[in-house]
Short mmCIF file of C-alpha atoms in Angstrom, two decimals:
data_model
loop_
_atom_site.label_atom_id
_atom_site.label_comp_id
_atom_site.label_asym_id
_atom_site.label_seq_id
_atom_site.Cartn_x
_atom_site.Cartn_y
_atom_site.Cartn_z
CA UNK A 1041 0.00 0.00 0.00
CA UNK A 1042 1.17 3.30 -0.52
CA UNK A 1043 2.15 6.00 1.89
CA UNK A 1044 -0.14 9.01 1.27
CA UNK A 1045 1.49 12.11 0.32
CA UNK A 1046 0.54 15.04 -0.24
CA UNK A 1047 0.31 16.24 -4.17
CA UNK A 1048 3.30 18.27 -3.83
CA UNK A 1049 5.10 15.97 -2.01
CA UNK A 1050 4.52 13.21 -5.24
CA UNK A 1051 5.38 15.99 -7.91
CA UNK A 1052 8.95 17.00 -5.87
CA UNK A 1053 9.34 13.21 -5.23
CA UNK A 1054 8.71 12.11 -9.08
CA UNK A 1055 10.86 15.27 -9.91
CA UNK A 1056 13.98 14.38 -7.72
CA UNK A 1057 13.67 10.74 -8.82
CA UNK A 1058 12.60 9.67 -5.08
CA UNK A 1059 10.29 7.43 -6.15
CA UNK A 1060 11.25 3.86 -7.04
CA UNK A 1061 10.02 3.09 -10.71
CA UNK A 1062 7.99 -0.11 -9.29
CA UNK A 1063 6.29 1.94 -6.59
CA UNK A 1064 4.48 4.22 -9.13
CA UNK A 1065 2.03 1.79 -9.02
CA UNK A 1066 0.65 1.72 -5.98
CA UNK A 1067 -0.10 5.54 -6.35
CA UNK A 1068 -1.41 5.65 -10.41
CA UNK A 1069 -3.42 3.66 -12.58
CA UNK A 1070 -5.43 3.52 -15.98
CA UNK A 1071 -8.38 5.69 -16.19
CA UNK A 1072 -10.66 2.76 -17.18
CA UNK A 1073 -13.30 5.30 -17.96
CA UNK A 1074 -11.24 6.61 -20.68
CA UNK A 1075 -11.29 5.15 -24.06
CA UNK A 1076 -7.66 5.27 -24.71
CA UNK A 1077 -4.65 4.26 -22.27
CA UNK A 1078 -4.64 7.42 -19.48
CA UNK A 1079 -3.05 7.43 -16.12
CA UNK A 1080 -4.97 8.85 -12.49
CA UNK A 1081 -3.99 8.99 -9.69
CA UNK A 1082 -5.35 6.39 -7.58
CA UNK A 1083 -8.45 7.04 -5.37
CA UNK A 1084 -6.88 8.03 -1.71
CA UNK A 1085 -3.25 8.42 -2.47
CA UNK A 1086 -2.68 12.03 -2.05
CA UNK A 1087 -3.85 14.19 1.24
CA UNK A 1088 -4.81 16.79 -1.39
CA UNK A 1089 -5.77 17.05 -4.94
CA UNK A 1090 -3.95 17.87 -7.78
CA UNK A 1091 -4.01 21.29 -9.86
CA UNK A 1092 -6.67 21.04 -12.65
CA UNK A 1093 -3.91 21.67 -14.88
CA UNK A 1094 -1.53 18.99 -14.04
CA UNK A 1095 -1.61 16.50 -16.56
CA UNK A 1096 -0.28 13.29 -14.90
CA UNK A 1097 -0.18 11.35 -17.50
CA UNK A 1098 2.21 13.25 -19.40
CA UNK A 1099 3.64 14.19 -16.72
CA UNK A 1100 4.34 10.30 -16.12
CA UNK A 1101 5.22 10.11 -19.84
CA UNK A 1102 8.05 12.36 -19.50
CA UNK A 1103 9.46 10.32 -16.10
CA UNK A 1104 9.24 7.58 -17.89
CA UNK A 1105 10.66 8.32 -21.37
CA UNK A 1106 14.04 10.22 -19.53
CA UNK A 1107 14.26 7.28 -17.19
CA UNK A 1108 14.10 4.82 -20.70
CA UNK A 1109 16.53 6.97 -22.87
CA UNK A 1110 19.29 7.05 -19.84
CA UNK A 1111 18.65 3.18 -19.83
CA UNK A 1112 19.36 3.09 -23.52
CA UNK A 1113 22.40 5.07 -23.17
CA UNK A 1114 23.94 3.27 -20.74
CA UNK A 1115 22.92 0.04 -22.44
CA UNK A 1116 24.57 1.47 -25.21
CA UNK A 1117 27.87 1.90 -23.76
CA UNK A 1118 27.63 -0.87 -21.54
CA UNK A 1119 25.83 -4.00 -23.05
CA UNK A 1120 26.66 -6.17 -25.95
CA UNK A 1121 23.80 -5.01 -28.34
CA UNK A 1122 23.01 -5.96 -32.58
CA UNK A 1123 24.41 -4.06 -34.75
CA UNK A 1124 20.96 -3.38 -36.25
CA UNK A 1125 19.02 -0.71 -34.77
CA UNK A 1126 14.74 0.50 -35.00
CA UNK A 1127 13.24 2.95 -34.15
CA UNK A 1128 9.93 2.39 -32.93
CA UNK A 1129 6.84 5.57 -32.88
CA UNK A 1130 2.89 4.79 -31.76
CA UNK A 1131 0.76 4.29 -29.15
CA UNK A 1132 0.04 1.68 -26.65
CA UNK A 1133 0.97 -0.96 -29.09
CA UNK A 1134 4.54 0.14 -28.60
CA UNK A 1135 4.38 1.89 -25.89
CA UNK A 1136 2.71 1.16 -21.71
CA UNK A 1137 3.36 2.48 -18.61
CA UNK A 1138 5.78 -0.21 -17.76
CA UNK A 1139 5.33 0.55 -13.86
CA UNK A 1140 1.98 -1.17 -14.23
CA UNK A 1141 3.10 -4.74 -15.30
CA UNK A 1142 2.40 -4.39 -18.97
CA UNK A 1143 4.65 -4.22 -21.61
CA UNK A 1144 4.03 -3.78 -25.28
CA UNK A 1145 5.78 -4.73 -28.48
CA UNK A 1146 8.60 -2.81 -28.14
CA UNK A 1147 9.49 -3.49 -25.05
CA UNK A 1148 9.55 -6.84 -26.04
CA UNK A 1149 11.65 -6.49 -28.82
CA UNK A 1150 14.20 -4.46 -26.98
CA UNK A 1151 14.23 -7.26 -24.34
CA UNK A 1152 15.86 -10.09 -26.33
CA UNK A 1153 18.95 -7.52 -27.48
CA UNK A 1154 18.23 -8.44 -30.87
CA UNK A 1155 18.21 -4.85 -31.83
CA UNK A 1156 19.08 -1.63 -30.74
CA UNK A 1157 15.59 0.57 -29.48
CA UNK A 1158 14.76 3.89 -29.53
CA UNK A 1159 11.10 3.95 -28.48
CA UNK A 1160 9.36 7.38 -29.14
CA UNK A 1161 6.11 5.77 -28.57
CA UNK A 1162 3.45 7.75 -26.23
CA UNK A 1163 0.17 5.50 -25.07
CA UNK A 1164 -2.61 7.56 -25.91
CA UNK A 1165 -1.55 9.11 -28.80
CA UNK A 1166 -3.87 9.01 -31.53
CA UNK A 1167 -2.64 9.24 -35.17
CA UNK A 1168 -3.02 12.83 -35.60
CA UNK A 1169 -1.00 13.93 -32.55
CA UNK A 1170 1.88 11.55 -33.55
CA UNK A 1171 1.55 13.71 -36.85
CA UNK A 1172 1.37 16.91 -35.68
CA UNK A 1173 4.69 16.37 -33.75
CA UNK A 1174 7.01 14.80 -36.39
CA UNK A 1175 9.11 13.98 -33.67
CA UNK A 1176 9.97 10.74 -35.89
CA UNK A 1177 11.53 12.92 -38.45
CA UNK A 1178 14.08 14.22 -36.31
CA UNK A 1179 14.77 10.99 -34.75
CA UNK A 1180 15.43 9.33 -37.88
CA UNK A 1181 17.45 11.42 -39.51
CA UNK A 1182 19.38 11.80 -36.35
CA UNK A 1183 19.70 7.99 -35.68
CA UNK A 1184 19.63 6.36 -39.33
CA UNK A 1185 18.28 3.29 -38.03
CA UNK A 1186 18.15 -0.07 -40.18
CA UNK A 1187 13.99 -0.59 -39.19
CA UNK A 1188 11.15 2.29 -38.61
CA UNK A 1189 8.60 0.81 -36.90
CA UNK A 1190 5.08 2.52 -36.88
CA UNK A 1191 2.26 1.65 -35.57
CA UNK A 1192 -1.06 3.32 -34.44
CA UNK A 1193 -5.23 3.89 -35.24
CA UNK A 1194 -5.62 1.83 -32.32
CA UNK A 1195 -7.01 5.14 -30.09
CA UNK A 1196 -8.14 6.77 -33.33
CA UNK A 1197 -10.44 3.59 -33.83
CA UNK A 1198 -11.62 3.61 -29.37
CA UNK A 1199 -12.08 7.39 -29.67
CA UNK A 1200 -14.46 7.24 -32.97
CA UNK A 1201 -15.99 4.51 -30.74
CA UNK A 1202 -16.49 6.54 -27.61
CA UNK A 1203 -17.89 9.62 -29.65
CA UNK A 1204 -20.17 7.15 -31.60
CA UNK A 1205 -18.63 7.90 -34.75
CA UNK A 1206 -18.40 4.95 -36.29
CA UNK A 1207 -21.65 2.89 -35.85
CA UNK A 1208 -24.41 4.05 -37.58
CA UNK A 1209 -27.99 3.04 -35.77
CA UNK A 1210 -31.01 2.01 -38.34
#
């Protein structure tokens, strides 16, 4: 169970790194109101609620993408890896909140050291948004990997759902 703290308390905590990566559990979880992948804090875990303006779950995001690209770098210079590199940019396919006990197909692939990963996957993201930040384009011309791996539509499809955009009733 988790110690309650107060919000600011969590955000100087997650800041500072405090926080053990497997304990970020016990005080988030999915939304599973919302139709794509989104982290909340759990119900009771802080004394005091948080700003309306603080996203968590990108807040979360960004923990958890610095904490993976420091892991890449010192797998990098550390680790026996391929030779043969991808880059992988989605959503949830390639991308979970791995603090939660789920991992998606990139984090698979980057587990058997068969290739070198550079995930730039968000869960969440719908097609447009990956789009719209062409974050990709930089990667790849900065990293000139051997595989591009793209995948998403997946919250595109659940958000069409949720908005009843896609069945038609007759």
């Amino acid at each position: 169970m988790a110690r309650r703290l107060s919000f600011e308390d969590f955000d100087t905590a997650l800041v500072k790194g405090d926080i053990p990566f497997d304990k970020l559990a016990d005080y988030l979880c999915l939304d599973e109101d919302a139709p794509v992948p989104r982290l909340i804090f759990r119900p009771g875990v802080l004394t005091n609620g948080a700003p309306a303006s603080y996203d968590v779950d990108e807040r979360i995001y960004q923990y958890v993408r610095s904490r993976r690209d420091r892991e890449r770098v010192r797998r990098d210079t550390y680790a026996y890896l391929s030779s043969k590199s991808v880059v992988a940019e989605g959503d949830s396919w390639f991308d979970l909140p791995g603090f939660l006990g789920r991992r998606a197909i990139a984090d698979w692939i980057e587990e058997r050291r068969r290739f070198r990963m550079n995930n730039i996957a968000r869960w969440g993201h719908t097609l447009q948004q990956i789009v719209n930040k062409r974050e990709y384009i930089g990667v790849l011309a900065q990293d000139r990997p051997d595989y591009f791996m793209f995948g998403a539509g997946g919250n595109d499809l659940q958000n069409a759902l949720e908005a009843d955009g896609l069945i038609h009733q007759y």
